[in-house]
Short mmCIF file of C-alpha atoms and ligand atoms in Angstrom, two decimals:
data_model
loop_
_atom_site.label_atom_id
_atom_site.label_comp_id
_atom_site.label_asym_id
_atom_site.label_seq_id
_atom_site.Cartn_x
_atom_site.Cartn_y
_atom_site.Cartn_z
CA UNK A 1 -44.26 11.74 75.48
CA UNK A 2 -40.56 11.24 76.63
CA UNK A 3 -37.84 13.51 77.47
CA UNK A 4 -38.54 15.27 74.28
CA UNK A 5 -36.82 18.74 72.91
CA UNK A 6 -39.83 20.58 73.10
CA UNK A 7 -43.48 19.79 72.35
CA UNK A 8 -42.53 20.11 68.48
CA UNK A 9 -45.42 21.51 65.45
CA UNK A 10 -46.20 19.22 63.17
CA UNK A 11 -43.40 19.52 60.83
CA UNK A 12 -40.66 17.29 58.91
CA UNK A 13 -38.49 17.32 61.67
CA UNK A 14 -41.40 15.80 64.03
CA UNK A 15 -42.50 13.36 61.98
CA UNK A 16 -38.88 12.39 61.37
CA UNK A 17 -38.74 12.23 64.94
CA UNK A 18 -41.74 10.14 65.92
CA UNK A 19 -41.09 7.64 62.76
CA UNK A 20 -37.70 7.16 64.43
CA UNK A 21 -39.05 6.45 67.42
CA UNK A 22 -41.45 4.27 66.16
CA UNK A 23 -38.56 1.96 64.48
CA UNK A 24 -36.68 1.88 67.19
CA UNK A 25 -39.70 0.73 69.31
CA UNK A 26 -40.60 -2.01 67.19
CA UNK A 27 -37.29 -2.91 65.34
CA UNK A 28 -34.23 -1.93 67.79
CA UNK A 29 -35.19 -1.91 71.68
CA UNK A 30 -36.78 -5.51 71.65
CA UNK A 31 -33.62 -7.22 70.30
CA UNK A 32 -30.82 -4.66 71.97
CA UNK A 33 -29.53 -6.59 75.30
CA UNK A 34 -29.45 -9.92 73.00
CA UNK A 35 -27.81 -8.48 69.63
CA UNK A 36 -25.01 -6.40 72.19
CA UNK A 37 -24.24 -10.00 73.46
CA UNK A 38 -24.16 -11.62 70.74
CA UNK A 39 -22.34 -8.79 68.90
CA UNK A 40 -24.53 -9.09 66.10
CA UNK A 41 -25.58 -6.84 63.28
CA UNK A 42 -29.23 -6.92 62.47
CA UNK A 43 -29.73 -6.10 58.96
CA UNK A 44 -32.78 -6.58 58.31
CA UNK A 45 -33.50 -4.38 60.97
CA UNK A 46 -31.08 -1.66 58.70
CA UNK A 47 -33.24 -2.87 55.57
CA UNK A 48 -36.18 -1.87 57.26
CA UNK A 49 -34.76 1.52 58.23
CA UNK A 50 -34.13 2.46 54.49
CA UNK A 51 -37.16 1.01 53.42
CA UNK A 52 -39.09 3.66 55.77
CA UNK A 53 -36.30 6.32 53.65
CA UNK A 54 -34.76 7.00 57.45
CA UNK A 55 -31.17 6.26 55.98
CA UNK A 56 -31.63 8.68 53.21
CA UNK A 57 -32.99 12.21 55.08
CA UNK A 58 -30.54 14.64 53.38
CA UNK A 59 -30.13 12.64 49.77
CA UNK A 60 -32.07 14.98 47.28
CA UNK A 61 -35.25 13.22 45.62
CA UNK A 62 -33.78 13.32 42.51
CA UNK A 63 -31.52 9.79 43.48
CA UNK A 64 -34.55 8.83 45.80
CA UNK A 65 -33.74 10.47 48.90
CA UNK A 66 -36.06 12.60 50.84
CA UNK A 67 -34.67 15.95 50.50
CA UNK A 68 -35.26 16.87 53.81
CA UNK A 69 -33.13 19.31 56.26
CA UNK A 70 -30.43 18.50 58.51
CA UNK A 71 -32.61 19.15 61.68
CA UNK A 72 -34.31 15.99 60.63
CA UNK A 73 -30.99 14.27 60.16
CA UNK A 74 -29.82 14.48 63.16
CA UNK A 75 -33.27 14.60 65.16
CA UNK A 76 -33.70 11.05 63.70
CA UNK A 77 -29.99 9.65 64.49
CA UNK A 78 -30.66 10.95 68.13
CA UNK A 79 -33.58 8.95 68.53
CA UNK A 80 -32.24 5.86 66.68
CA UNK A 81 -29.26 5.89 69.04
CA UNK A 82 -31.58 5.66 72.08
CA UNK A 83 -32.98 2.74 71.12
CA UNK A 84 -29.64 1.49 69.43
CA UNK A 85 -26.41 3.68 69.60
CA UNK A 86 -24.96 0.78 66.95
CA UNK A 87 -27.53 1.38 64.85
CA UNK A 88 -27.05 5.17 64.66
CA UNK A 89 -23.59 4.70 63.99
CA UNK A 90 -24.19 2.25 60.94
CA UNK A 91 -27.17 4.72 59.56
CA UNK A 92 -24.33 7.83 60.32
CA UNK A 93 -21.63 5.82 58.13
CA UNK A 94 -23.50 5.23 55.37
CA UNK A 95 -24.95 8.86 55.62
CA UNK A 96 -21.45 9.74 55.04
CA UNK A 97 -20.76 7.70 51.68
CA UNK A 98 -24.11 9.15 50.12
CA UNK A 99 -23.15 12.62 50.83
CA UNK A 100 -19.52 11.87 49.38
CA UNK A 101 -21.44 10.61 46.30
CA UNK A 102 -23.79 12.98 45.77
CA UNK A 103 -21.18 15.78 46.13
CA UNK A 104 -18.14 14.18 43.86
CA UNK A 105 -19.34 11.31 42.48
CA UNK A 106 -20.25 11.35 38.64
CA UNK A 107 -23.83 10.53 36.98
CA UNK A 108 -22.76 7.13 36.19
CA UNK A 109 -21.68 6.49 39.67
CA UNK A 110 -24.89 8.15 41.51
CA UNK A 111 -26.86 5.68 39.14
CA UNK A 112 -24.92 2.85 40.08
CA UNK A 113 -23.51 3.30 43.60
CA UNK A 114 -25.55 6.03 45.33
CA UNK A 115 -29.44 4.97 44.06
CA UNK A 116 -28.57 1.48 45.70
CA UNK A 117 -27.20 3.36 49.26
CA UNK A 118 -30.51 5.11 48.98
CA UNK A 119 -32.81 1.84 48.83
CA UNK A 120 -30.58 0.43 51.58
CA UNK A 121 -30.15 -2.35 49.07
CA UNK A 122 -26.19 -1.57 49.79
CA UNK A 123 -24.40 -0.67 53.07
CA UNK A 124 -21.91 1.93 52.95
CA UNK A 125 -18.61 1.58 54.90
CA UNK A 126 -15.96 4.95 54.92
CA UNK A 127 -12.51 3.64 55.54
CA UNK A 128 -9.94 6.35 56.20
CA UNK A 129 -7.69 5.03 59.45
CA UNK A 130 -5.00 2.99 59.54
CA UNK A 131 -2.69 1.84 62.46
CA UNK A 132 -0.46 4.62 62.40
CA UNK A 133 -2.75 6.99 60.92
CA UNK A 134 -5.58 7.90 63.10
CA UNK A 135 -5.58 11.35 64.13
CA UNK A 136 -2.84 12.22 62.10
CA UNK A 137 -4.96 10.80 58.76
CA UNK A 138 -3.02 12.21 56.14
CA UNK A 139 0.04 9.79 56.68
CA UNK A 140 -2.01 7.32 55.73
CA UNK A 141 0.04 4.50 53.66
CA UNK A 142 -2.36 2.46 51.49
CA UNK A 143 -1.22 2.41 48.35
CA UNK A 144 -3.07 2.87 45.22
CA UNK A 145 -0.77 2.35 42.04
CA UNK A 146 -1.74 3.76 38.34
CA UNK A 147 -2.35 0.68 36.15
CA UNK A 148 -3.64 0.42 33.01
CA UNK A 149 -7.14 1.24 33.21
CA UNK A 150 -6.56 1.80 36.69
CA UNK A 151 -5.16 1.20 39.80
CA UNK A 152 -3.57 -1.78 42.00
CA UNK A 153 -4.19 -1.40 45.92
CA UNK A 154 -2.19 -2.36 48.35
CA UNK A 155 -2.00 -2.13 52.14
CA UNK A 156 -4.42 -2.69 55.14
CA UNK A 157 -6.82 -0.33 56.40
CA UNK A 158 -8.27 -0.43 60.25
CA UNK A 159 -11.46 0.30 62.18
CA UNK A 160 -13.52 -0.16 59.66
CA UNK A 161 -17.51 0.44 60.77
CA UNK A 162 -19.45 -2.23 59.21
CA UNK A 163 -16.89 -3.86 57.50
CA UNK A 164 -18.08 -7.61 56.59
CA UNK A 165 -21.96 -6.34 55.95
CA UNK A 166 -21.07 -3.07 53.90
CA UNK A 167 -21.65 -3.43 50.32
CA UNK A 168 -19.87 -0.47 49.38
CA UNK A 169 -16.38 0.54 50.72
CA UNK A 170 -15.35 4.52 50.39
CA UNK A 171 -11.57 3.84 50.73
CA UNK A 172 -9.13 6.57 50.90
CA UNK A 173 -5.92 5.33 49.54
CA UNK A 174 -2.24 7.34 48.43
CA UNK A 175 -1.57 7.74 45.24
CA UNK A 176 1.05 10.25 45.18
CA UNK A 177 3.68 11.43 47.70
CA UNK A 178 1.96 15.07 48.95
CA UNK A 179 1.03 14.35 52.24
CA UNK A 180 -2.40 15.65 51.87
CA UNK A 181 -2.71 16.23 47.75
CA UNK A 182 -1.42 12.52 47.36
CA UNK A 183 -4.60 11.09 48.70
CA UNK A 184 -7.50 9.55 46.66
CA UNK A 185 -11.04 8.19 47.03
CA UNK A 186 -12.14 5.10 45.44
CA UNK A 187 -15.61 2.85 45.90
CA UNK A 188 -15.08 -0.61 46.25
CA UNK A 189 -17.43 -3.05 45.99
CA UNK A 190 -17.46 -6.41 48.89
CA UNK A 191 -16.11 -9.07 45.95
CA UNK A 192 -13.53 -7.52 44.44
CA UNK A 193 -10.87 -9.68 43.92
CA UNK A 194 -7.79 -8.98 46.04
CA UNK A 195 -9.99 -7.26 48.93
CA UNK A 196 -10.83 -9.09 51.87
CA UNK A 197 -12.03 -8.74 55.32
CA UNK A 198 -9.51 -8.73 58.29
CA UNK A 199 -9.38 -9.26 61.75
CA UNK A 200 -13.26 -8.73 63.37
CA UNK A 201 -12.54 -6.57 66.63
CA UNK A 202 -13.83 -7.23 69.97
CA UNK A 203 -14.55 -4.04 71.50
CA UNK A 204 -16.00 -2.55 74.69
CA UNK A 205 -19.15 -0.86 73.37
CA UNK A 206 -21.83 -0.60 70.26
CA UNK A 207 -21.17 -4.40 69.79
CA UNK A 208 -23.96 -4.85 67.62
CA UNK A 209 -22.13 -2.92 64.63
CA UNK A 210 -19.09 -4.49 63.15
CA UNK A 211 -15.45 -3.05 63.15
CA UNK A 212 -12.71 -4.40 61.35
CA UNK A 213 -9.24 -4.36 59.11
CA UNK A 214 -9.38 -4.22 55.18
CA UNK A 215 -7.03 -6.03 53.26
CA UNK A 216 -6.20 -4.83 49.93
CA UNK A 217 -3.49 -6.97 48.42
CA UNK A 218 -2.90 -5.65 44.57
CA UNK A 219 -6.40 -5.24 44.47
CA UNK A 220 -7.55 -3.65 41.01
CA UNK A 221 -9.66 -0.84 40.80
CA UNK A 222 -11.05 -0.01 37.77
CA UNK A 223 -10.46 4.21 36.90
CA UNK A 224 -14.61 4.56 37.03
CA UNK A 225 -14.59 3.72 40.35
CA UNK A 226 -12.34 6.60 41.56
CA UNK A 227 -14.20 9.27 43.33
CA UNK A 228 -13.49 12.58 42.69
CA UNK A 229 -10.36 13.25 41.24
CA UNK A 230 -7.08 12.09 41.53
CA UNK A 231 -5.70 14.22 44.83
CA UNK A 232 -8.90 15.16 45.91
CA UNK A 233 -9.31 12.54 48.19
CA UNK A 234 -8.80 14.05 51.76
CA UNK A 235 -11.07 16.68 50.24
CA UNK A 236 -13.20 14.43 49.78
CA UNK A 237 -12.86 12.53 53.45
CA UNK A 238 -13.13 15.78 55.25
CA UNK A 239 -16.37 17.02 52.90
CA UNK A 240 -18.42 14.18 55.37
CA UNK A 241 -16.37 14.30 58.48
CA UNK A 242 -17.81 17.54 59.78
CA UNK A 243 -21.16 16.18 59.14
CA UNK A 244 -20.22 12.79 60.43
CA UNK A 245 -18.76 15.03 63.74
CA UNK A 246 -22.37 16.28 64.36
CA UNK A 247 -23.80 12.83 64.23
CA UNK A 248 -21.83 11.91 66.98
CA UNK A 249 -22.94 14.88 68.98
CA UNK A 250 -26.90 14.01 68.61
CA UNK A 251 -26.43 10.60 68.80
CA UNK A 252 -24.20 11.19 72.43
CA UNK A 253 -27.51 13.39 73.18
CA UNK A 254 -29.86 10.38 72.09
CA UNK A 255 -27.78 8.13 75.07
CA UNK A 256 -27.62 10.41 77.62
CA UNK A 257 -31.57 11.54 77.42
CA UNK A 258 -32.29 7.62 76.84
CA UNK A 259 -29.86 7.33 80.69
CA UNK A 260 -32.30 9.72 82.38
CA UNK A 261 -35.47 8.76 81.13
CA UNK A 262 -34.61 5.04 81.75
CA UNK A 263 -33.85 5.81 85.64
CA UNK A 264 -36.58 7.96 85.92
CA UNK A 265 -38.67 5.36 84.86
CA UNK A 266 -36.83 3.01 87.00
CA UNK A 267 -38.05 4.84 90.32
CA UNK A 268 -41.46 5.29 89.18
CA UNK A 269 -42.30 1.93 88.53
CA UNK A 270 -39.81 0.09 90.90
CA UNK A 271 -38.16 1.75 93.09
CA UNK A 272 -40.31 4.08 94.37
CA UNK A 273 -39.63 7.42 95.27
CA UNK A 274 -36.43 8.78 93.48
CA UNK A 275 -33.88 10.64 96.50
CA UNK A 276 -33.34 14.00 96.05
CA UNK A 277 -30.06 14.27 94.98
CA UNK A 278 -30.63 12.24 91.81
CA UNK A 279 -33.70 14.01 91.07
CA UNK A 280 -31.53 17.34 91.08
CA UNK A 281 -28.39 15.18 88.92
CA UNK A 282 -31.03 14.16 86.41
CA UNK A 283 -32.61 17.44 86.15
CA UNK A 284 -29.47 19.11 85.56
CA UNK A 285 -28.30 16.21 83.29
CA UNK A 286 -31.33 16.99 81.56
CA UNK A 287 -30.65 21.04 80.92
CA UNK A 288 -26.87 19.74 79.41
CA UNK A 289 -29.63 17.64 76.90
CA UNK A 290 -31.19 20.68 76.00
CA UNK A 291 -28.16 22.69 76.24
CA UNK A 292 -26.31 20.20 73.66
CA UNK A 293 -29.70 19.81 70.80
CA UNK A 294 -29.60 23.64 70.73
CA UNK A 295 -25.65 23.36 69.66
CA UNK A 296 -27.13 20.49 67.21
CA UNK A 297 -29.76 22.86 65.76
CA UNK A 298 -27.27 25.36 65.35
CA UNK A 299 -24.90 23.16 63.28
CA UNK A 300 -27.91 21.88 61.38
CA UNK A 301 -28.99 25.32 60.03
CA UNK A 302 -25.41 26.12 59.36
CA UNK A 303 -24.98 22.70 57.13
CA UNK A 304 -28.45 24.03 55.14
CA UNK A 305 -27.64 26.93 54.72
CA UNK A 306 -24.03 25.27 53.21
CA UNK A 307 -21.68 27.52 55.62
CA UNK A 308 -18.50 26.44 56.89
CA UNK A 309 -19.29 24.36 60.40
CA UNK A 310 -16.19 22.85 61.19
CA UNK A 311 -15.83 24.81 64.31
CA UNK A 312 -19.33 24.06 65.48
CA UNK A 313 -19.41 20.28 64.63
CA UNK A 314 -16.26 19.84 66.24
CA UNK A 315 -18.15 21.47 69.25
CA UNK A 316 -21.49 19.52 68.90
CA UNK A 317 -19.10 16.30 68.75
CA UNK A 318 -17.43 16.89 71.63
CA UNK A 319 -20.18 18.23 74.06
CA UNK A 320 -22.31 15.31 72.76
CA UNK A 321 -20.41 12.73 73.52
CA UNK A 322 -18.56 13.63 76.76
CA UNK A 323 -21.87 14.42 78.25
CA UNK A 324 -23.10 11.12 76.73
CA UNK A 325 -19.79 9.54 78.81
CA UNK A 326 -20.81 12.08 82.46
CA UNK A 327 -24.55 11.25 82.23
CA UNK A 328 -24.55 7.52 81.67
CA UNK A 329 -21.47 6.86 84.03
CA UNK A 330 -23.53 8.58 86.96
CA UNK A 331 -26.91 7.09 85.81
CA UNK A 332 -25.25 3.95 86.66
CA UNK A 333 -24.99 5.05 90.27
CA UNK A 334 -27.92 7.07 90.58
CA UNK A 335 -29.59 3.23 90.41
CA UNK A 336 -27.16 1.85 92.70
CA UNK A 337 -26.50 -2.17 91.86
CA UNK A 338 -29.46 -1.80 89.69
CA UNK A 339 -28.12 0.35 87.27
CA UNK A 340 -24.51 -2.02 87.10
CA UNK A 341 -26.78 -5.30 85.77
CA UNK A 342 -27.50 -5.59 81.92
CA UNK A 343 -31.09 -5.80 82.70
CA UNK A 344 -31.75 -2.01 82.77
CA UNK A 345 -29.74 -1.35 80.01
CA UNK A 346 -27.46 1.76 81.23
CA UNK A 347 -24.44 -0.24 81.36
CA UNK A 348 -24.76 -0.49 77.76
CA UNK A 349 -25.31 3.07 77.28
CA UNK A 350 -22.05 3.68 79.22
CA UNK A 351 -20.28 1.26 77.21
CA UNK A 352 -21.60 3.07 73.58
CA UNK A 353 -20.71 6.31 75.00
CA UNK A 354 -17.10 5.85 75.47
CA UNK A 355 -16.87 4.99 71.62
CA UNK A 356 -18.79 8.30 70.59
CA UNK A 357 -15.34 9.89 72.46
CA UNK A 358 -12.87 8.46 70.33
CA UNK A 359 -15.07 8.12 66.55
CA UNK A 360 -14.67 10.27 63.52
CA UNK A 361 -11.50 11.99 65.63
CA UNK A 362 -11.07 12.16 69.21
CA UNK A 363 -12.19 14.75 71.77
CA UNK A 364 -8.35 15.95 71.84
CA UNK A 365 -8.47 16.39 68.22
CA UNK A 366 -12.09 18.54 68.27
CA UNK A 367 -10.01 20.36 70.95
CA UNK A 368 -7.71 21.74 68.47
CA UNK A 369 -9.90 22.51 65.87
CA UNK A 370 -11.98 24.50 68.07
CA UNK A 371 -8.52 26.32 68.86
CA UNK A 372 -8.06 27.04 65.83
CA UNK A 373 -11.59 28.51 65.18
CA UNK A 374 -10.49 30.68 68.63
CA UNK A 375 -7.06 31.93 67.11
CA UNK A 376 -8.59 32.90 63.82
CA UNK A 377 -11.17 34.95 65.65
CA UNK A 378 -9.18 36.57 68.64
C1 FAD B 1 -15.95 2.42 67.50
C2 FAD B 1 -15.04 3.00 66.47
C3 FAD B 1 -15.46 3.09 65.15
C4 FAD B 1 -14.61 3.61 64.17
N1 FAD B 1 -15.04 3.62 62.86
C5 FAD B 1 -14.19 4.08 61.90
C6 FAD B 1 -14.59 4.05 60.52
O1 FAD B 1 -15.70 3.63 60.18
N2 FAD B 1 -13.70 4.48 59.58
C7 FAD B 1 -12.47 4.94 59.92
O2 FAD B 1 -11.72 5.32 59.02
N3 FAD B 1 -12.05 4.97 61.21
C8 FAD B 1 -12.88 4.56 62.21
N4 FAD B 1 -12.50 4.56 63.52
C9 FAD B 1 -11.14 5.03 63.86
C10 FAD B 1 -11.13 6.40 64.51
O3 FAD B 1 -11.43 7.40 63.58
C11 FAD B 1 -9.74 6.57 65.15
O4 FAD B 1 -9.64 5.64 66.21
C12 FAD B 1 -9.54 7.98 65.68
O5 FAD B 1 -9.43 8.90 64.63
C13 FAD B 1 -8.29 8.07 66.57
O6 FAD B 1 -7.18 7.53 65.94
P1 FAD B 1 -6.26 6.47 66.70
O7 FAD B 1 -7.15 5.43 67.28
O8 FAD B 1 -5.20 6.05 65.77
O9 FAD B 1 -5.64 7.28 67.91
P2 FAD B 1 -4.30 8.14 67.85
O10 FAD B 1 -4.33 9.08 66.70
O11 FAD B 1 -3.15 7.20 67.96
O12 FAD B 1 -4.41 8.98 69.19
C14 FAD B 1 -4.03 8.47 70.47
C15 FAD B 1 -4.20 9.60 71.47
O13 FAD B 1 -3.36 10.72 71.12
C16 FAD B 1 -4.14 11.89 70.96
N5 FAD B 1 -3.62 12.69 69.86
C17 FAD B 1 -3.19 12.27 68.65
N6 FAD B 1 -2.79 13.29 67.89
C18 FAD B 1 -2.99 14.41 68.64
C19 FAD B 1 -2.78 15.79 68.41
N7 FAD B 1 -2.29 16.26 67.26
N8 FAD B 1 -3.10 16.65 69.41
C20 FAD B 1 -3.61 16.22 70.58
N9 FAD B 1 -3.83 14.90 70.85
C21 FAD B 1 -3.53 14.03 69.90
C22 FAD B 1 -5.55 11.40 70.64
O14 FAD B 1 -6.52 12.35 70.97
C23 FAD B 1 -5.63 10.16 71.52
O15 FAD B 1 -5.96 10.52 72.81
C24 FAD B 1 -13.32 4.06 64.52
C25 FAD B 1 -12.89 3.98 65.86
C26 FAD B 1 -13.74 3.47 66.83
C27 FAD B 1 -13.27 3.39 68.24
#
């Protein structure tokens, strides 16, 4: 059975569960130590996903999602991420450029942009960062110029999830000077001319998604592909990001429960009998699990029942993934040399766990918006 939650019913969110599960089994965990290596994207492995409608949970069935909850949501992205925290991350990004569609976009562009996210026939990619604007994202500089018939973009944009195998770019781009109401959304397709792909990073952890730099360089952009309207751009950005924040959190939960079932298995079949002291560390490593996918839950009703959750996602985001970081750092030495060697796997899990710290804003930044929550309450 697993480390599961609890010994579910048979409802949507269990057979969300155990179909995630099952894809992981048979399209994730067999290629994982070979495709981190390699840093390479599997898409047909992402093709398969959507064709089994796992990429499209939350989309409502009238643009071929499945209309489910957000318990399912993010019940599936924490099992996907044990298999494959890469993975997770890709489904989670182009999560967030359906929901931006199906909240601003128009009927023309659900019919053209979103029904092809929903098929998986397209990969969505959500570019907000640039090099100076990170945290801080509404300094952001790209530059989106009114044309006629509609705008010329100009400027590079940086850390890019997917970038190079997204079909479908949600770029946030300045067109006026109002720090926040001077921002706009547009969709932009892989071959328009005067976009291109940057630099390819190298990074530390969930090698086998891609990140990278967008280069727009007087790139028109037809009006009809503007999303939302013009201003309503960071509106637009933040509409996902609280979403996107509780992703994170189940998919840091979906490492850290993959750490301790992995060791545990490790002893049983291997090892032998498991000391003490790590039985205790991985029981109470274990609880924090629990502790975190009730925090998940939480948020996920919340998000149904269409409340504000910005306080609690930036919680779930930042319990999930520093207890992703504390579990799989000590499940390294709670297998001694074992647990250091890419056989076993938990050096990988340390490696995508550090990301899951730093993604769709940092724990410093989930920090201040829980203040915030705190001030308006005290
Ligand atoms: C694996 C990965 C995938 C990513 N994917 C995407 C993506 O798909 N799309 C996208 O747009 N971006 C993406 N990003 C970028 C990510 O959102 C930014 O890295 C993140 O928001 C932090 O910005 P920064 O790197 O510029 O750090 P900075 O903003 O420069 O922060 C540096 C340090 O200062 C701290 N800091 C900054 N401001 C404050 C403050 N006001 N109060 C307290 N501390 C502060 C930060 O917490 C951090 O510790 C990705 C990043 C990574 C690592």
């Amino acid at each position: 059975m697993g480390l599961v939650f609890l010994p579910l019913p048979e409802t949507d969110e269990k057979r969300i569960r155990d179909a995630a599960v099952r894809f992981g089994d048979q399209h994730l965990r067999p290629h994982a130590i070979e495709d981190d290596e390699n840093a390479h994207f599997r898409r047909e492995a992402f093709n398969e996903m959507a064709k089994e409608k796992l990429t499209c949970l939350v989309v409502p069935e009238e643009f071929g999602g499945q209309g489910l909850s957000h318990l399912c949501y993010y019940g599936c992205l924490e099992e996907v991420a044990r298999a494959s925290g890469a993975m997770a991350v890709t489904a989670g990004v182009t999560n967030l450029v359906q929901g931006a569609l199906t909240q601003f976009g128009t009927a023309d562009q659900k019919e053209k942009y979103l029904k092809r996210l929903v098929t998986g026939e397209y990969l969505g990619a959500f570019s907000l960062s640039e090099s100076a604007s990170g945290s801080d994202a509404a300094s952001l500089k790209t530059a989106a110029r009114r044309v006629p018939g509609g705008y010329r973009i100009t400027g590079t944009k940086m850390w890019c999830s997917t970038a190079g195998h997204a079909d479908l770019y949600l770029l946030m781009a300045r067109t006026a000077e109002d720090r926040t109401k001077g921002i706009s959304s547009f969709l932009i397709s892989r071959d328009t001319p005067g976009f291109r792909i940057g630099k390819m990073e190298k990074k530390l952890g969930l090698s086998a998604s891609s990140l990278a730099e967008l280069i727009f360089e007087d790139c028109f952009v037809p009006e009809d592909r503007r999303l939302g309207d013009e201003g309503q751009g960071l509106a637009v950005a933040l509409s996902q990001l609280d979403g996107g924040r509780i992703t994170i959190g189940a998919a840091g939960v979906g490492l850290a429960i993959e750490a301790i079932e992995r060791v545990w298995r490790y002893y049983e079949e291997v090892r032998g009998e498991m000391p003490e002291n790590v039985r205790y560390a991985a029981a109470y490593g274990y609880a924090e699990c629990q502790a975190v996918r009730l925090l998940i839950r939480v948020a996920a009703l919340e998000k149904d029942a269409r409340r504000s959750i910005t306080a609690i996602a930036a919680q779930a985001k930042l319990m999930g993934s520093d207890l992703a970081m504390r579990v799989t750092s000590q499940a390294i030495e709670w297998m001694g040399e074992a647990g250091y060697r890419r056989e076993h796997e938990i050096e990988r899990l340390f490696r995508d766990a550090k990301a899951l710290q730093i993604v769709e804003g940092t724990n410093q930044i989930q920090r201040l918006v829980i203040t915030r929550e705190m001030e308006r309450m005290l």
